[in-house]
Short mmCIF file of C-alpha atoms in Angstrom, two decimals:
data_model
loop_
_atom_site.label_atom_id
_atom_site.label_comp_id
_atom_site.label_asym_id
_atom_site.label_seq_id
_atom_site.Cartn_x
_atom_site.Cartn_y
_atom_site.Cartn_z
CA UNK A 276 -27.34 18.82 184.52
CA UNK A 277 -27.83 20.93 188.01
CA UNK A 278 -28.12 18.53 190.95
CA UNK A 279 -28.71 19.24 194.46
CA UNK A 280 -26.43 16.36 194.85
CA UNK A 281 -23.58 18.87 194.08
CA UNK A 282 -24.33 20.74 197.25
CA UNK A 283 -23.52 18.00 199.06
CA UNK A 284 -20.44 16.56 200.84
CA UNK A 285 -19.70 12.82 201.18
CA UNK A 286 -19.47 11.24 204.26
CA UNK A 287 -17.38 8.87 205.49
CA UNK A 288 -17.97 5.31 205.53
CA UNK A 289 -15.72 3.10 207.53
CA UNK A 290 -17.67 -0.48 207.40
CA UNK A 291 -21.41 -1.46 208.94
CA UNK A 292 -22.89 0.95 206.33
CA UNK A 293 -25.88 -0.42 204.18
CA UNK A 294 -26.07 -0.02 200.45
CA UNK A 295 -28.94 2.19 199.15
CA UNK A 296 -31.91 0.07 198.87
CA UNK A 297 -33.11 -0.29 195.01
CA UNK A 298 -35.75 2.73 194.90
CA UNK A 299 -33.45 5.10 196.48
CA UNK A 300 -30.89 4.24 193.92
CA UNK A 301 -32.88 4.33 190.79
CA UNK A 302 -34.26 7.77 192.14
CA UNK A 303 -30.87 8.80 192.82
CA UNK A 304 -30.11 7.73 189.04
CA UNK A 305 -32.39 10.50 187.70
CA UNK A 306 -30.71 12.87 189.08
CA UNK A 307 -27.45 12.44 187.27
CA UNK A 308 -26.37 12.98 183.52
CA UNK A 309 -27.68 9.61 181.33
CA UNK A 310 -23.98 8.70 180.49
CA UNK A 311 -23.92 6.80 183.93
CA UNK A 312 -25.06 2.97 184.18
CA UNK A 313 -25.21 0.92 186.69
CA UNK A 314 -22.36 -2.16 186.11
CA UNK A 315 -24.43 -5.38 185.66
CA UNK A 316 -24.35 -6.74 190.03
CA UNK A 317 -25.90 -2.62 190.78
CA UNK A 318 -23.33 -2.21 193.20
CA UNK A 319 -21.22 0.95 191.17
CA UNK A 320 -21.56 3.68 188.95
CA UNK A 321 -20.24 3.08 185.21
CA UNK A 322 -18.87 5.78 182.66
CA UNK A 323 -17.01 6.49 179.87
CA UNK A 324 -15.62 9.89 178.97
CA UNK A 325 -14.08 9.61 175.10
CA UNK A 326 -11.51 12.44 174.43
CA UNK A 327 -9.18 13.35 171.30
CA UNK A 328 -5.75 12.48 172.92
CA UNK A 329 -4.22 11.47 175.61
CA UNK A 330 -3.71 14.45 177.23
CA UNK A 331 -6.72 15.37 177.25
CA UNK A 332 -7.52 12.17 178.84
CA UNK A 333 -4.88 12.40 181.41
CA UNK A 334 -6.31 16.01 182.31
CA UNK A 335 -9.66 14.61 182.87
CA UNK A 336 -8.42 11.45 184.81
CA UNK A 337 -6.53 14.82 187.25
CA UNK A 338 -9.72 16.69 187.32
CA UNK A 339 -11.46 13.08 188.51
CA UNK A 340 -8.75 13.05 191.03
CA UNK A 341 -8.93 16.44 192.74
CA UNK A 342 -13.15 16.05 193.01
CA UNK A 343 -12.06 12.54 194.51
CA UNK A 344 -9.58 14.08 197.38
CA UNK A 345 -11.93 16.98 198.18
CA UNK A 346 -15.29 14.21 199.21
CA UNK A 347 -12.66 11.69 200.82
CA UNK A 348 -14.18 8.99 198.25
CA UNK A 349 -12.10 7.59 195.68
CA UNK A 350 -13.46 5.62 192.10
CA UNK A 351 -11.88 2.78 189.88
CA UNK A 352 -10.72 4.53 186.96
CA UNK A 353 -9.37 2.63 183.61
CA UNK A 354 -7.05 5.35 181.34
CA UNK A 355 -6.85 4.42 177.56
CA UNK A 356 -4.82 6.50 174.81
CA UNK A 357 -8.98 8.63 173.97
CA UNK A 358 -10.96 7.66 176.88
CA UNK A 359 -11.48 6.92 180.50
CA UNK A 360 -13.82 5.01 182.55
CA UNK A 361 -15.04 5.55 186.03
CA UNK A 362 -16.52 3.66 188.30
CA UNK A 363 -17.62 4.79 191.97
CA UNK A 364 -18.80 2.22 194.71
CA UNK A 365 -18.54 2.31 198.02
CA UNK A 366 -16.18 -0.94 199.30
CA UNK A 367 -17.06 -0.09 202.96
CA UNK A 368 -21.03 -0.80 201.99
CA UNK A 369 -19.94 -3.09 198.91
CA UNK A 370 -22.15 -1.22 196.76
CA UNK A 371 -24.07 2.28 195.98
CA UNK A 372 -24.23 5.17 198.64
CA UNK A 373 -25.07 8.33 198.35
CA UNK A 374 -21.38 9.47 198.20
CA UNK A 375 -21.29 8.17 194.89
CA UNK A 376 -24.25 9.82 193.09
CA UNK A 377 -22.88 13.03 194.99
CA UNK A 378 -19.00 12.53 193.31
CA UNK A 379 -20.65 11.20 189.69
CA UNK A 380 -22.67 14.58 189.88
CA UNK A 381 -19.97 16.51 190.91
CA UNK A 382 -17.75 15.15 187.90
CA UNK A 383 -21.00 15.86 185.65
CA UNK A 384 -20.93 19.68 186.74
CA UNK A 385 -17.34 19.68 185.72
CA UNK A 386 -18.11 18.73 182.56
CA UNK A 387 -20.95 21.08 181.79
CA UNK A 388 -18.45 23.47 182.72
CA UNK A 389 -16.05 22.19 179.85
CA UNK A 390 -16.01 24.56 176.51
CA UNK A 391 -18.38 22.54 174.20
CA UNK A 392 -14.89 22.34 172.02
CA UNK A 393 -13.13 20.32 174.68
CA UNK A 394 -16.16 18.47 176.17
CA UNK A 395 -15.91 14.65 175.79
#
């Protein structure tokens, strides 16, 4: 899924920061892949990625890593043995900002990227 979201760059949030009001967010949700939810209070983004080892897991969780250290903006992520779940909020606003839609479509153009034999 192309985004314009992946043109972006996030910007930093140090506290006083609102959370996206509701309409802004559920646009904002159309315009990344359908794997993301939002966890049950709408205050983060919610996938899972399933792989077919651990490695690959661990590569994914790296590739999660470098997108996070390049827009400053950092997400929960939970590693199991086949699959890995992120989560992006934004603690400063203690929910949803745009630097999260722009990192979960960042991570989605990485995966469209992926070789359909690799691709979680």
């Amino acid at each position: 899924m192309t985004s314009s979201l992946t043109q972006q760059r996030c910007q930093a949030c140090e506290g006083g920061v609102p959370p996206l009001i509701a309409a802004e967010r559920d646009r904002l949700m159309n315009e990344i892949a359908p794997h993301w939810r939002l966890r049950d209070d709408a205050c983060a983004l919610v996938a899972r990625f399933s792989f077919r080892n651990y490695h690959e897991v661990m590569a994914f969780a790296n590739a999660v890593a470098f997108i996070a250290h390049r827009e400053n903006h950092h997400p929960d992520m939970t590693l199991r043995y086949r699959d890995c779940e992120v989560s992006w909020t934004t603690h400063a606003a203690h929910g949803l900002t745009l630097n999260d839609f722009i990192c979960a479509a960042k991570l989605d153009s990485l995966l469209a990227e992926t070789p359909p034999s690799t691709r979680p």
